Amino acid sequence: MLPGAPHLARDAAGELRLEGHALAELGRRHGTPLYVYSRAAMLNALAAYQRALQGRRHLVCYAMKANSSLAVLQTFAQAGCGFDIVSGGELERVLAAGGSASRVVFSGVGKTRAEMRQALDAGVRCFNVESTGELERLSEVAVAAGRRAPVSLRVNPDVDAGTHPYISTGLKGNKFGIAHGEALAAYRRAASLPGLEVVGIDCHIGSQITQVEPYLDAAERVLDIVAAVEAAGIALQHIDFGGGLGITYTDETPPAADLLVRRLLERVDARGYGGREILFEPGRSLVGNAGVLLTEVQYLKPGDAKNFCIVDAAMNDLMRPAMYEAWMAIEPCALRAEPAATWDVVGPVCESGDWLGRDRRFAAAPGDMLAVLSAGAYGMAMASNYNTRPRAAELMLDGERVHVIRERETARELFARERLIG
Ligand code: LLP
């Protein structure tokens, strides 16, 4: 089964289709590199979270860093989502897409004064604060603005990495969050500052997590802090368990979102916090398997050591393989009868690190269309203009309809703000 199924599948003739649309044809009509998303796949992924949270106060805040294209945000805003943002720019995008600031949580370790002011003026729901320095600064900015800033403290639950190697942000020794042991003191400080109003607690233990246990461990630790903070007389209205649920790139078998949420809620209920509003900040698991990157084969370059399949998408379009050595499935959009060969799929950028996949077996010829799967998350959102490559176009499929949600950039746009000297 293909990652991205059931929206992504081969038809009887072997043609790869997303939401019923033949991908090769879309690539030819709209040009490549081209990101293509299934709206239904995104909404389906969201529905799994919503199903499990039904009947209790909750807010799913889409971590828009995963894919911040306006039509993606619009899709989630219309479906009742809030947003997890990490910059003033992301806030502007939410508002431009029709999202509401009152459903925005603002995360990140390095918020500037200007970003704080912007978010206060917009009326965001909550600042997820990551250090005591940030608490002090936020209070000052809020007092100067004549407001009180709603805050949640991002606590670092320090869950055991040894047994759960996918976790990278919930451990001591990384830049994120307030250490477990310092959380109570930080809450006391927050409660004493004139510009702040304590409203919640949050954590985020990492990304592409494929097991339930680390979440349960983290939840217990977070709930311990809730108990201590409330015993000190500081009430918390919401508990935010962050994002991080993994998707299938190859043979990973992450828990379904509804299962994960139900298991977490069991713990929350067992500890007596069932009445609190529950937040999640999923990114990848809402959009990752809903998108593909289409690219056209330019040249085949067989060699003694390696065979290279040179395509028109590159590390600037999809950074994950070059940056994390991430494995992403690559499938020909149409199947050929010729025997398969083993290829390194590489782009035109002048770096040896410019590859999309290594040692992949398929039959291909110049002009063929390939699809990089599971590319809906951290694909377009991380694209750059290296080598003065205009960024890709994007399509959103919605049943019969094909929406161009981003036009391809032009090279002129890339240097429009530059000036020659004198
Ligand atoms: N909340 C916070 C505070 C985060 O830092 C993140 C992701 C999320 C939520 C959403 O996590 P997700 O559900 O997407 O795992 N570029 C990398 C992933 C970086 C994730 C950063 N933080 C990649 O391509 O794998």
XYZ file of C-alpha atoms and ligand atoms in Angstrom:
447
model
C 0.000 0.000 0.000
C 1.270 3.460 -0.856
C 1.858 5.982 1.934
C -0.979 8.419 1.359
C -3.528 5.713 0.540
C -6.486 5.599 0.134
C -6.364 9.001 -1.579
C -3.228 7.975 -3.445
C -3.417 4.776 -5.490
C -2.555 3.185 -8.834
C -5.420 2.529 -11.211
C -5.818 -0.645 -13.251
C -3.530 0.756 -15.954
C -0.804 1.424 -13.390
C -1.274 5.224 -13.409
C -0.651 6.949 -10.097
C -3.700 8.959 -9.044
C -4.350 11.343 -6.159
C -8.011 11.881 -5.332
C -8.729 10.274 -8.708
C -6.577 12.715 -10.717
C -3.808 11.258 -12.886
C -0.608 12.794 -11.532
C 1.432 12.524 -14.744
C -1.165 14.574 -16.558
C -1.247 17.232 -13.827
C 2.530 17.478 -13.998
C 2.461 17.944 -17.764
C -0.339 20.495 -17.676
C 0.991 22.625 -14.823
C 4.731 22.074 -15.179
C 7.211 20.642 -12.701
C 8.417 20.692 -9.975
C 4.852 20.724 -8.716
C 3.374 20.079 -5.289
C -0.064 18.462 -5.374
C -2.273 18.070 -2.298
C -5.506 16.255 -1.581
C -7.894 18.403 0.433
C -9.878 15.330 1.429
C -6.740 13.655 2.794
C -6.013 16.688 4.975
C -9.566 16.841 6.295
C -9.557 13.104 6.923
C -6.397 13.399 8.985
C -7.930 16.218 11.003
C -11.153 14.273 11.502
C -9.246 11.551 13.364
C -8.174 14.067 16.022
C -11.613 15.661 16.161
C -13.359 12.291 16.502
C -11.406 11.388 19.592
C -11.857 14.840 21.134
C -15.566 15.060 20.494
C -17.640 15.830 23.547
C -14.941 17.736 25.388
C -13.607 21.235 25.226
C -10.716 21.122 22.819
C -8.811 22.938 20.127
C -6.654 21.383 17.430
C -4.042 23.997 16.550
C -2.503 23.060 13.217
C 1.282 23.559 13.448
C 1.432 25.561 10.263
C 5.202 25.410 9.930
C 4.570 22.039 8.267
C 2.801 23.655 5.327
C 1.811 27.286 5.522
C 0.338 27.800 2.057
C -2.744 29.993 2.353
C -5.210 27.500 0.899
C -3.985 24.842 3.321
C -4.563 27.231 6.222
C -7.952 28.173 4.792
C -8.914 24.502 4.615
C -8.092 23.984 8.271
C -9.603 27.288 9.431
C -12.885 26.380 7.752
C -12.783 22.991 9.458
C -12.627 24.672 12.873
C -8.895 24.456 13.536
C -6.784 26.868 15.429
C -3.120 27.367 14.577
C 0.231 26.939 16.267
C 2.503 29.698 14.968
C 6.180 30.441 15.495
C 6.624 33.878 13.951
C 4.915 37.150 13.199
C 4.944 36.144 9.561
C 2.936 33.022 10.318
C 0.396 35.156 12.190
C -0.027 37.334 9.109
C -0.611 34.235 7.020
C -3.298 32.919 9.384
C -5.150 36.215 9.221
C -4.782 36.424 5.428
C -6.244 32.922 5.120
C -9.314 33.817 7.167
C -8.160 32.241 10.438
C -8.940 33.833 13.772
C -6.232 35.113 16.135
C -8.356 34.006 19.068
C -7.547 30.421 18.045
C -3.805 30.957 17.707
C -1.129 29.751 20.101
C 2.281 31.357 19.636
C 5.224 28.974 20.203
C 8.973 29.372 19.750
C 12.052 30.119 21.846
C 12.981 33.457 20.302
C 9.961 35.733 20.075
C 11.012 39.333 19.491
C 9.398 42.333 21.162
C 7.867 43.320 17.836
C 6.346 39.863 17.393
C 4.953 39.938 20.927
C 3.364 43.319 20.310
C 1.947 42.193 16.971
C 0.426 39.062 18.545
C -0.999 41.033 21.490
C -2.595 43.566 19.171
C -4.070 40.771 17.053
C -5.430 39.104 20.201
C -3.853 35.659 20.053
C -5.278 33.086 22.356
C -2.063 32.291 24.158
C 1.723 32.652 24.185
C 3.545 29.367 24.715
C 6.479 30.704 26.716
C 9.763 28.830 26.698
C 11.970 30.621 29.258
C 11.852 32.940 32.239
C 13.600 35.614 30.171
C 10.698 35.458 27.776
C 8.208 35.779 30.658
C 9.846 38.998 31.821
C 9.987 40.447 28.335
C 6.411 39.516 27.499
C 5.152 41.116 30.697
C 6.992 44.353 29.874
C 5.650 44.436 26.321
C 2.114 43.731 27.532
C 2.240 46.422 30.229
C 3.507 48.941 27.664
C 0.613 47.983 25.403
C -1.887 48.295 28.244
C -2.768 44.603 28.053
C -2.305 41.322 29.852
C -0.763 38.528 27.835
C -2.321 35.065 28.212
C 0.488 32.581 28.822
C 1.098 28.869 28.890
C 4.521 27.572 29.888
C 6.125 25.038 27.620
C 7.584 22.530 29.998
C 10.260 20.100 29.044
C 9.136 16.752 30.456
C 12.600 15.172 30.019
C 11.208 11.869 28.837
C 13.657 9.033 28.398
C 15.351 9.179 25.008
C 17.001 5.801 25.414
C 13.803 3.873 24.902
C 12.280 6.323 22.502
C 14.941 7.447 20.068
C 12.604 9.567 17.951
C 12.206 12.139 20.651
C 14.536 15.003 20.349
C 12.923 18.077 21.816
C 11.573 16.806 25.124
C 14.910 16.103 26.715
C 17.224 18.002 29.008
C 20.027 19.498 27.011
C 18.067 20.997 24.163
C 16.917 24.555 23.733
C 13.211 23.927 24.088
C 10.937 24.508 27.024
C 11.357 25.103 30.744
C 13.007 22.266 32.644
C 10.660 20.029 34.593
C 12.350 20.912 37.871
C 12.103 24.660 37.259
C 8.506 24.733 36.095
C 6.850 25.512 39.421
C 9.162 28.448 40.118
C 8.557 29.753 36.603
C 4.797 29.549 37.119
C 5.111 31.445 40.395
C 7.111 34.122 38.620
C 4.577 34.294 35.781
C 1.698 34.674 38.230
C 3.474 37.565 39.911
C 4.186 39.594 36.783
C 1.763 42.440 36.075
C 1.461 41.920 32.326
C 0.706 38.206 32.364
C -2.274 35.992 32.906
C -1.490 32.303 33.342
C -3.924 30.180 31.321
C -2.317 26.847 30.544
C 0.536 24.424 30.162
C 2.066 22.870 27.066
C 4.730 20.457 25.942
C 6.046 19.158 22.648
C 8.415 16.234 22.817
C 9.583 15.869 19.231
C 8.517 15.024 15.739
C 7.852 11.903 13.655
C 7.072 9.957 16.831
C 5.765 6.497 15.990
C 4.866 5.147 19.424
C 2.262 6.009 22.048
C 4.470 5.436 25.097
C 6.574 8.606 24.920
C 3.378 10.649 24.845
C 2.019 8.829 27.878
C 5.288 9.298 29.758
C 5.302 12.987 28.906
C 1.649 13.368 29.865
C 2.290 11.942 33.326
C 5.141 14.364 33.844
C 3.092 17.302 32.629
C 0.165 16.342 34.857
C 2.559 16.161 37.826
C 3.416 19.783 37.128
C -0.268 20.714 36.779
C -0.872 19.239 40.244
C 2.035 21.135 41.772
C 1.137 24.433 40.102
C -2.504 24.233 41.131
C -1.521 23.271 44.678
C 0.372 26.576 44.694
C -2.882 28.374 43.874
C -2.331 28.962 40.157
C -5.216 27.677 38.044
C -4.608 26.198 34.593
C -7.450 26.208 32.098
C -5.933 24.178 29.312
C -3.432 21.401 28.751
C -1.661 21.321 25.386
C 0.112 18.091 24.407
C 1.880 19.552 21.378
C 2.324 17.768 18.067
C 4.795 15.217 16.818
C 2.742 12.245 15.682
C 4.601 10.495 12.873
C 3.419 9.387 9.444
C 4.335 6.509 7.152
C 7.235 7.349 4.849
C 8.328 3.765 4.350
C 7.460 1.035 6.837
C 6.733 3.065 9.962
C 3.509 2.158 11.729
C 2.592 5.151 13.867
C -0.572 4.936 15.954
C -3.705 6.415 14.410
C -4.338 9.914 15.736
C -7.656 8.955 17.311
C -6.038 6.063 19.135
C -3.218 8.247 20.433
C -5.626 10.922 21.605
C -7.890 8.386 23.335
C -4.945 6.844 25.190
C -3.810 10.277 26.339
C -7.287 11.281 27.422
C -7.560 8.104 29.503
C -4.554 9.324 31.473
C -5.934 12.818 31.765
C -9.265 11.481 33.034
C -7.601 9.019 35.409
C -5.706 11.884 36.999
C -8.877 13.928 37.399
C -8.195 16.592 34.794
C -10.880 15.492 32.329
C -12.706 18.807 32.549
C -9.807 20.867 31.230
C -9.693 22.100 27.677
C -7.312 19.907 25.693
C -5.114 21.253 22.900
C -2.953 19.530 20.313
C -0.516 21.045 17.831
C -0.197 18.500 15.027
C 1.662 19.465 11.869
C 3.055 16.570 9.850
C 0.250 14.146 10.690
C -2.356 16.511 9.189
C -0.652 17.228 5.880
C 2.305 14.895 5.309
C 0.588 12.042 3.542
C -1.804 14.392 1.739
C 0.803 15.695 -0.691
C 3.268 14.648 -3.365
C 6.017 16.448 -5.225
C 5.971 15.798 -8.970
C 9.187 16.019 -10.920
C 10.154 15.203 -14.500
C 13.107 13.010 -15.391
C 15.624 15.081 -17.372
C 18.532 12.718 -17.964
C 19.589 9.205 -17.111
C 23.289 8.991 -16.373
C 24.358 5.397 -15.774
C 27.830 4.959 -14.282
C 30.257 2.373 -12.900
C 29.619 3.172 -9.257
C 26.149 4.715 -9.421
C 23.327 5.321 -11.831
C 21.930 8.815 -11.636
C 18.400 9.766 -12.513
C 18.542 13.553 -12.883
C 15.201 15.230 -12.272
C 13.977 18.835 -12.326
C 13.233 19.034 -8.580
C 16.098 19.652 -6.202
C 17.096 20.132 -2.588
C 15.763 23.672 -2.744
C 12.280 22.297 -3.498
C 12.416 19.472 -0.953
C 15.100 19.834 1.666
C 14.322 16.843 3.898
C 16.538 14.239 2.184
C 19.568 16.563 2.006
C 19.055 17.988 5.480
C 18.056 14.929 7.523
C 18.912 12.083 5.171
C 15.169 11.517 5.266
C 13.857 8.602 3.241
C 10.880 9.539 1.103
C 9.240 7.134 -1.337
C 9.685 7.898 -5.038
C 7.283 6.335 -7.529
C 7.035 6.616 -11.299
C 3.646 8.112 -12.170
C 3.209 5.532 -14.944
C 4.729 2.056 -14.957
C 7.061 0.939 -17.771
C 7.438 -2.583 -19.122
C 11.278 -2.354 -19.275
C 13.290 -3.964 -16.454
C 13.955 -1.768 -13.435
C 17.396 -0.386 -12.609
C 18.750 1.145 -9.401
C 18.984 4.928 -9.396
C 20.088 7.788 -7.220
C 17.448 10.419 -7.869
C 19.265 13.758 -7.903
C 18.467 17.354 -8.753
C 20.263 20.005 -10.813
C 21.668 21.972 -7.857
C 25.442 22.134 -7.731
C 25.960 20.161 -4.516
C 26.627 16.474 -3.958
C 24.041 16.674 -1.183
C 21.366 17.470 -3.736
C 19.519 14.181 -3.806
C 15.915 13.167 -3.284
C 16.430 9.425 -2.954
C 19.259 6.903 -3.137
C 19.341 3.380 -4.526
C 15.759 3.381 -5.757
C 14.562 0.697 -8.165
C 12.317 1.602 -11.057
C 12.285 1.810 -14.844
C 12.343 5.344 -16.257
C 13.184 7.382 -19.334
C 13.721 11.117 -19.847
C 10.366 12.890 -19.863
C 8.806 10.483 -17.361
C 7.068 11.903 -14.329
C 8.083 10.795 -10.825
C 6.222 11.473 -7.585
C 7.963 11.951 -4.245
C 5.404 10.739 -1.720
C 4.521 12.003 1.761
C 5.754 15.430 0.725
C 2.857 17.478 2.096
C 4.701 18.345 5.309
C 7.957 20.298 5.526
C 8.269 20.288 1.734
C 7.104 23.569 0.240
C 7.336 25.235 3.638
C 11.110 24.653 3.710
C 11.767 25.412 0.045
C 14.411 27.992 -0.831
C 15.605 29.839 -3.912
C 19.134 28.446 -3.911
C 20.690 28.508 -7.378
C 18.087 31.195 -8.229
C 15.506 28.507 -8.668
C 11.967 29.851 -8.557
C 9.879 27.914 -6.077
C 7.436 25.279 -7.311
C 3.754 25.767 -8.062
C 1.146 24.083 -5.860
C -2.211 22.489 -6.631
C -5.010 21.563 -4.262
C -7.301 18.790 -5.453
C -10.832 18.967 -4.140
C -12.980 16.221 -5.636
C -13.341 17.016 -9.333
C -11.727 20.390 -8.952
C -8.082 21.334 -9.373
C -7.128 24.621 -7.730
C -3.835 26.334 -8.470
C -3.095 27.540 -4.938
C 0.350 28.948 -5.711
C 1.681 30.073 -9.049
C 5.224 29.179 -9.951
C 7.636 31.972 -9.056
C 9.533 33.756 -11.784
C 13.266 34.448 -11.657
C 12.569 38.200 -11.966
C 10.509 38.097 -8.775
C 13.491 36.630 -6.990
C 15.704 39.643 -7.579
C 13.037 42.341 -7.763
C 14.141 43.821 -4.417
C 17.825 43.864 -5.268
C 19.650 46.991 -6.441
C 22.734 47.564 -8.496
C 25.248 49.967 -6.941
C 25.345 53.656 -7.999
N 4.531 22.214 18.154
C 5.793 22.655 18.287
C 6.137 23.513 19.409
C 6.772 22.273 17.335
O 8.028 22.688 17.478
C 6.413 21.431 16.251
C 7.394 21.035 15.235
C 5.072 21.017 16.152
C 4.159 21.411 17.127
C 4.583 20.130 15.038
O 5.251 18.909 15.020
P 4.778 17.765 13.993
O 3.372 17.384 14.380
O 4.822 18.344 12.628
O 5.781 16.702 14.192
N 11.446 19.957 9.510
C 11.401 18.705 10.238
C 10.384 18.721 11.361
C 10.588 19.844 12.352
C 9.523 19.909 13.428
C 9.648 21.142 14.241
N 8.642 21.341 15.264
C 11.134 17.579 9.254
O 11.028 17.843 8.048
O 11.083 16.415 9.639
